[in-house]
PDB file of C-alpha atoms in Angstrom:
ATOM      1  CA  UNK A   1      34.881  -4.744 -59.865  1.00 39.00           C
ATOM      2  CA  UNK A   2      31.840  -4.539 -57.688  1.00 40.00           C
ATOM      3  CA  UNK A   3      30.992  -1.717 -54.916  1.00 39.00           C
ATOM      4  CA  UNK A   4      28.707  -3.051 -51.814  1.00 39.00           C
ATOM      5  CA  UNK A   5      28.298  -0.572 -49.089  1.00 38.00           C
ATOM      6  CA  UNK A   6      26.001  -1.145 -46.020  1.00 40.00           C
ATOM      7  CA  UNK A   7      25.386  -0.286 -42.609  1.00 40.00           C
ATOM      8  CA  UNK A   8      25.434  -2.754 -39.971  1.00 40.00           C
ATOM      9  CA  UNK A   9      24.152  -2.412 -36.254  1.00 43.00           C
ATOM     10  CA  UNK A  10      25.744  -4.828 -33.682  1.00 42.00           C
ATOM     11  CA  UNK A  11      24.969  -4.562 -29.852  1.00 43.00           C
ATOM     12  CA  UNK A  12      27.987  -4.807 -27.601  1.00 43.00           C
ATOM     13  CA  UNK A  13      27.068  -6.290 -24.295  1.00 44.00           C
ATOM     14  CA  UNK A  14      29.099  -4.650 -21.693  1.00 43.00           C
ATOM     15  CA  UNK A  15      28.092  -5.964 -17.576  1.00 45.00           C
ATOM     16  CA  UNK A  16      24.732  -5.331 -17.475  1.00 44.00           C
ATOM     17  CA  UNK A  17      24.652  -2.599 -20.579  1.00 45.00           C
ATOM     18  CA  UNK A  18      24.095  -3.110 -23.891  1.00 43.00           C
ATOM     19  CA  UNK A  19      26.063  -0.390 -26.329  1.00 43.00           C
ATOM     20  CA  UNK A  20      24.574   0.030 -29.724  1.00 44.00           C
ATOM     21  CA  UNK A  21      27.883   0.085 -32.392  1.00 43.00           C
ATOM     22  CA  UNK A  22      27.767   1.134 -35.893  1.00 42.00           C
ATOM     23  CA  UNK A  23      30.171   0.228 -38.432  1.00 40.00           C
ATOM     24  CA  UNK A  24      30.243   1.151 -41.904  1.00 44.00           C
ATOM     25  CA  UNK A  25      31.197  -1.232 -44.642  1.00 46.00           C
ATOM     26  CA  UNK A  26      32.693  -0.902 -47.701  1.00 47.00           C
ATOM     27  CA  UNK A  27      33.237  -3.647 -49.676  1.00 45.00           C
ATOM     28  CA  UNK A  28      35.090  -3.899 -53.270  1.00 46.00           C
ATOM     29  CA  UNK A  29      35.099  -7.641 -54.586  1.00 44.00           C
ATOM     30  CA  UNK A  30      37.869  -8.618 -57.413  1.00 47.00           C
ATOM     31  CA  UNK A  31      38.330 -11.377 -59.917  1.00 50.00           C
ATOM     32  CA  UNK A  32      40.374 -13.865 -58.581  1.00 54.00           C
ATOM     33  CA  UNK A  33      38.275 -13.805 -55.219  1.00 55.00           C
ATOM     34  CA  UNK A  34      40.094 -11.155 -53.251  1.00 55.00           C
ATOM     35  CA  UNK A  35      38.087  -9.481 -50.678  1.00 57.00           C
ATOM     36  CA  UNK A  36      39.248  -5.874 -49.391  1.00 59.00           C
ATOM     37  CA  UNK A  37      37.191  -4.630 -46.718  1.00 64.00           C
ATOM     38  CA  UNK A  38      37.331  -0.623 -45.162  1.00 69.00           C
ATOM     39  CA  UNK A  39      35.319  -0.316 -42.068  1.00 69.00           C
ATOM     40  CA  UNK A  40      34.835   3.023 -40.365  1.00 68.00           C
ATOM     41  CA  UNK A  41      33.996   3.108 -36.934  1.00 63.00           C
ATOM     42  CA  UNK A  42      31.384   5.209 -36.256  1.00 61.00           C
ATOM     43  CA  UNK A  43      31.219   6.520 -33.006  1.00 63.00           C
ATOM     44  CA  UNK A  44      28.972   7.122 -29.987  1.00 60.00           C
ATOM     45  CA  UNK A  45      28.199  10.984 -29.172  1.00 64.00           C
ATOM     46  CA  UNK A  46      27.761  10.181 -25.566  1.00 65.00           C
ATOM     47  CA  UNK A  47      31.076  11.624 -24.174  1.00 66.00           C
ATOM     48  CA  UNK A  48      30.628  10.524 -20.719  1.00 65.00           C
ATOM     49  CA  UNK A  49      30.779   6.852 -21.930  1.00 82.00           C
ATOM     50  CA  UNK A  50      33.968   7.021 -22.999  1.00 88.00           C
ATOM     51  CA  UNK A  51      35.327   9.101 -19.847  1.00 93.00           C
ATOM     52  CA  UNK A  52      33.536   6.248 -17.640  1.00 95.00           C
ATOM     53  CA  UNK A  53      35.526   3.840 -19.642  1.00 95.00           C
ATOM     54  CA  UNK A  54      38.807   5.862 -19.219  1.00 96.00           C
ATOM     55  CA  UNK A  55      38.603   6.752 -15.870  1.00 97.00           C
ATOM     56  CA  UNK A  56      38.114   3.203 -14.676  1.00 97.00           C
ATOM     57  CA  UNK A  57      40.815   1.788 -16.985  1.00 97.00           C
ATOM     58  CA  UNK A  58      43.195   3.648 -15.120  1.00 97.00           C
ATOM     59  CA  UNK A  59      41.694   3.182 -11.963  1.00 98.00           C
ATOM     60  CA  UNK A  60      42.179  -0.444 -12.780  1.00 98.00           C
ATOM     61  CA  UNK A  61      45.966  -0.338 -14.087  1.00 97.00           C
ATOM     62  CA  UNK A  62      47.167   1.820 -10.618  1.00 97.00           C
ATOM     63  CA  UNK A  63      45.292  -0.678  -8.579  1.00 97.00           C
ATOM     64  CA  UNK A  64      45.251  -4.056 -10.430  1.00 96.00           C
ATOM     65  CA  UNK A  65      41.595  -4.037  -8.637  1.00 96.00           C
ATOM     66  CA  UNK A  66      43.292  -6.101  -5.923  1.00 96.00           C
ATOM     67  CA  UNK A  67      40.352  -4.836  -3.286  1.00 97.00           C
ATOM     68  CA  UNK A  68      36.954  -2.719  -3.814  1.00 97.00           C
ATOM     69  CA  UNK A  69      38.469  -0.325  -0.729  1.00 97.00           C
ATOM     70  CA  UNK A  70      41.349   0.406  -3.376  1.00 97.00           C
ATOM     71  CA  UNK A  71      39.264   1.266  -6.231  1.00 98.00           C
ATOM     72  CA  UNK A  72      37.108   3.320  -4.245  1.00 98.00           C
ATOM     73  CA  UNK A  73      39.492   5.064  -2.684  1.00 98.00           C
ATOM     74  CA  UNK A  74      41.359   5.829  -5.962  1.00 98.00           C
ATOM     75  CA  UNK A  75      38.474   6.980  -7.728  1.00 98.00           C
ATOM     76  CA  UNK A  76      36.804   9.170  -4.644  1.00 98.00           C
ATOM     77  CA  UNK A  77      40.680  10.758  -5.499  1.00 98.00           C
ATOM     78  CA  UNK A  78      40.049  11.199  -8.888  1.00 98.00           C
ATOM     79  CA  UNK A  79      36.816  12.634  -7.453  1.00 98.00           C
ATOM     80  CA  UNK A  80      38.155  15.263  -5.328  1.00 97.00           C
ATOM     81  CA  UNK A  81      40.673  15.988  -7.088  1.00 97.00           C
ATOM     82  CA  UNK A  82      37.893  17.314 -10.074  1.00 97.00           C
ATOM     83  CA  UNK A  83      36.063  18.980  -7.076  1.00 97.00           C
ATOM     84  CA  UNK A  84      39.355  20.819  -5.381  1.00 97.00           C
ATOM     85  CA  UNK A  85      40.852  22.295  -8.335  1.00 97.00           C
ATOM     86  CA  UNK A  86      37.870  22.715 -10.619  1.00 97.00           C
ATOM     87  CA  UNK A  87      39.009  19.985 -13.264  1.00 96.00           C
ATOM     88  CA  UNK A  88      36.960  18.075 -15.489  1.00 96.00           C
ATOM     89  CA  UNK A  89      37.589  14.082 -15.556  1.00 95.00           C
ATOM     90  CA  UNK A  90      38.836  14.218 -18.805  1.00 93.00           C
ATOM     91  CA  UNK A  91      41.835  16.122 -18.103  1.00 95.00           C
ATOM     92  CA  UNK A  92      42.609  14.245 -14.746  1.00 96.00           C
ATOM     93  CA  UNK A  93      42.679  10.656 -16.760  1.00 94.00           C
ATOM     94  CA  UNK A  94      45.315  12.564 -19.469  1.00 95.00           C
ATOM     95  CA  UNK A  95      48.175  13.622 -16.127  1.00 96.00           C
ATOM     96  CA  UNK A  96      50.485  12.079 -16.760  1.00 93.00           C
ATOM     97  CA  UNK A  97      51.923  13.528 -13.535  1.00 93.00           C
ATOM     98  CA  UNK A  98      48.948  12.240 -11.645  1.00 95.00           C
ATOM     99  CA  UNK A  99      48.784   9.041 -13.231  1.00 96.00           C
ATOM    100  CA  UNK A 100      52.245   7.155 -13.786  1.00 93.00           C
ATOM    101  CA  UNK A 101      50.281   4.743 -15.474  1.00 96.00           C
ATOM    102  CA  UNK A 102      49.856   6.802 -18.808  1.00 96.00           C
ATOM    103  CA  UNK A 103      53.558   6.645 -19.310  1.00 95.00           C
ATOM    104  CA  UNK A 104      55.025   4.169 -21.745  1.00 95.00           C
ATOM    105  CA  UNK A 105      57.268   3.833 -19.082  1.00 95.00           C
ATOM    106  CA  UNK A 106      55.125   2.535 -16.404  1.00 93.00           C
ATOM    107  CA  UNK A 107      55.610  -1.089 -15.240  1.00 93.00           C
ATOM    108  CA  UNK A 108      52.130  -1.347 -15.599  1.00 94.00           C
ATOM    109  CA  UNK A 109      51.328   0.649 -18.800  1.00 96.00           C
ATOM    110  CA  UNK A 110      49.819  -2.405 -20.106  1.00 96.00           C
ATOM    111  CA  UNK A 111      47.029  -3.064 -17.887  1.00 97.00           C
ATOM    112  CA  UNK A 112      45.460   0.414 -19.439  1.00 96.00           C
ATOM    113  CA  UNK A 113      44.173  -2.295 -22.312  1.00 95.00           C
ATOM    114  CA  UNK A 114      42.192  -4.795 -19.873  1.00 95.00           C
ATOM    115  CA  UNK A 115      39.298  -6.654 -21.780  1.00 94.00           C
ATOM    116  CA  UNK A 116      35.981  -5.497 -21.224  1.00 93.00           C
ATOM    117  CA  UNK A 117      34.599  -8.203 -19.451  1.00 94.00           C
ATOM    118  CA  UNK A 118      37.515  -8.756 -16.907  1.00 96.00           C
ATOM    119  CA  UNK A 119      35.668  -9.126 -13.793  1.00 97.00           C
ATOM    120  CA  UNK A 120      38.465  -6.738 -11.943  1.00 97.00           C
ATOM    121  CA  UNK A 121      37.623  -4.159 -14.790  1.00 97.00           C
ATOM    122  CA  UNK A 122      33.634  -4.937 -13.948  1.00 97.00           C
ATOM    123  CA  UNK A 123      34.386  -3.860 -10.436  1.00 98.00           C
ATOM    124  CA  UNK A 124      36.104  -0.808 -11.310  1.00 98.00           C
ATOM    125  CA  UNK A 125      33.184   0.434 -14.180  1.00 97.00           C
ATOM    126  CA  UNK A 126      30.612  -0.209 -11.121  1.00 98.00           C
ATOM    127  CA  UNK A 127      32.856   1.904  -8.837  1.00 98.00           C
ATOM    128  CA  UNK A 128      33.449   4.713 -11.529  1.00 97.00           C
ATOM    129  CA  UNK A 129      29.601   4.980 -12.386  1.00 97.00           C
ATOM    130  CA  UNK A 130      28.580   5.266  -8.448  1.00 97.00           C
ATOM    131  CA  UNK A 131      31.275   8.458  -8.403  1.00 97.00           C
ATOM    132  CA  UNK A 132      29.638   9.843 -11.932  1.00 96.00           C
ATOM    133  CA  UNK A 133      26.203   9.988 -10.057  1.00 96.00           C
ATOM    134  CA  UNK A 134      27.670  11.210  -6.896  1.00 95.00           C
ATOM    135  CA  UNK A 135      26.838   7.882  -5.015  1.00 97.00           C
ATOM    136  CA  UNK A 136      30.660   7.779  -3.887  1.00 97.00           C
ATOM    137  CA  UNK A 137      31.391   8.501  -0.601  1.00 96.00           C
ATOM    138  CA  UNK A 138      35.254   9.843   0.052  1.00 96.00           C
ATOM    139  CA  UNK A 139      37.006   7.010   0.762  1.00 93.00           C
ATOM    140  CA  UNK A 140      40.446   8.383   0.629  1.00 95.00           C
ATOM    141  CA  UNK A 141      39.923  11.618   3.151  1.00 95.00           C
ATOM    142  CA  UNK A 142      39.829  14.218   0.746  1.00 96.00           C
ATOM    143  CA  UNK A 143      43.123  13.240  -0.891  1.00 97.00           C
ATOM    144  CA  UNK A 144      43.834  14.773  -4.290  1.00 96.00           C
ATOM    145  CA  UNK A 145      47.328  12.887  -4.750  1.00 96.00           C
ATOM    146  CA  UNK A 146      48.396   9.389  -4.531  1.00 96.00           C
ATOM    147  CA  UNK A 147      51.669   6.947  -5.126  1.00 95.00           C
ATOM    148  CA  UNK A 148      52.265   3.766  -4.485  1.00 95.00           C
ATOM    149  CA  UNK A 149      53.939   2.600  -1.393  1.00 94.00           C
ATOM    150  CA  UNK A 150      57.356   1.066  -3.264  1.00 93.00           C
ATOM    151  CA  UNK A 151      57.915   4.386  -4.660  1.00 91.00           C
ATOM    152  CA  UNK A 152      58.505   7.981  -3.649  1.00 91.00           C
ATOM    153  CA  UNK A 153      58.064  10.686  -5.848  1.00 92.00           C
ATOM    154  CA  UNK A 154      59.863  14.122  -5.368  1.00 92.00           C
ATOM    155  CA  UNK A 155      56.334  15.872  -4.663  1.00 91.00           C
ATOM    156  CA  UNK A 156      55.525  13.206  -1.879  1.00 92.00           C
ATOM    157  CA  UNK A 157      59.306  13.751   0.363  1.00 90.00           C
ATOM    158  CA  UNK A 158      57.894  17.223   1.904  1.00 90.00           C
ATOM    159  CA  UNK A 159      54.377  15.479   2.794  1.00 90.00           C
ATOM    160  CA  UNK A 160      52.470  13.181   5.199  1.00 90.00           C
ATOM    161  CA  UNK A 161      50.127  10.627   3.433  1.00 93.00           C
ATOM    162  CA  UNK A 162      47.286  10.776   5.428  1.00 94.00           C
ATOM    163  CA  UNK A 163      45.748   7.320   4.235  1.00 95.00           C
ATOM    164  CA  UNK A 164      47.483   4.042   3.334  1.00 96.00           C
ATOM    165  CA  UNK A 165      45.004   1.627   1.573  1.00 96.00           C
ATOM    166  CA  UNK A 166      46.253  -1.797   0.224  1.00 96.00           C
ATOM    167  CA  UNK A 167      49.655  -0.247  -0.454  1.00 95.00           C
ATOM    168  CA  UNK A 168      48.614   3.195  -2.206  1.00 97.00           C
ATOM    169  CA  UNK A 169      49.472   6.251  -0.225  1.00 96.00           C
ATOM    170  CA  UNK A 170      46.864   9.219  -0.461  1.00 97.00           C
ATOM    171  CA  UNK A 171      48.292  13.273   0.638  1.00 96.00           C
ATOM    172  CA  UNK A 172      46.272  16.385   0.690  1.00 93.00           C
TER     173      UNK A 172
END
């Protein structure tokens, strides 16, 4: 048996941004011909990457990116919603109380694992970026809760929504 172990760079392209990715290979060759291959992501220190990435995933999945008023609006929430109560963006993308979405449950649980280069998911990364440099204007009037308009939670019965956008309802 034979031990090979290297380090390969590949470049992700991602919209306009390339990622650098490093995986490390370990490779054990056999007689016979068999090939068994370990590979160990390694990965990127850059946090806010990967909260840009989560943050507009589920921006995408509660708005299936149907408008760029929608995905605004739903991320200017997330937005306030960090400003209001003091949150970072990390925890808001893990409420599961906020975001329906997380839940196994959800009718549209799925859409959390849109490919990369959707053109929907594009819009949404462009959207999320703009509110991560404070280039987002509040587009949802200082809301810091949301549902959809074919449900109604218990939280939203005592409330006024106090902006309806493509079928999302927004409260205070």
């Amino acid at each position: 048996m034979k031990n090979m172990s290297a380090l390969c760079g590949f470049l992700f392209f991602s919209g306009h941004i390339m990622w650098p990715v490093f995986i490390q290979n370990n490779l054990s060759f056999f007689r016979g011909g068999t090939i068994r291959m370990n590979l160990t992501l390694i990965k990127n220190p850059d946090e806010s990457k990967s909260v840009l990435y989560k943050i507009a995933r589920i921006v995408y999945a509660e708005t299936h990116a149907v408008s760029l008023h929608s995905v605004e609006a739903l991320t200017s929430m997330i937005a306030n919603n960090a400003r209001v109560y003091g949150r970072e963006y990390s925890d808001i993308v893990s409420d599961n109380d906020l975001f329906e979405v997380l839940t196994p449950e959800s009718k549209n649980h799925n859409l959390l694992s849109v490919n990369v280069s959707d053109e929907k998911f594009q819009m949404c990364l462009r959207v999320v970026t703009r509110m991560l440099h404070g280039a987002l204007d509040d587009c949802c009037n200082g809301a810091t809760r949301f549902h959809h308009a074919d449900e109604i939670p218990q939280w939203a019965t005592s409330r006024g929504y106090i902006a309806d956008i493509d079928g999302i309802l927004f409260y205070l």
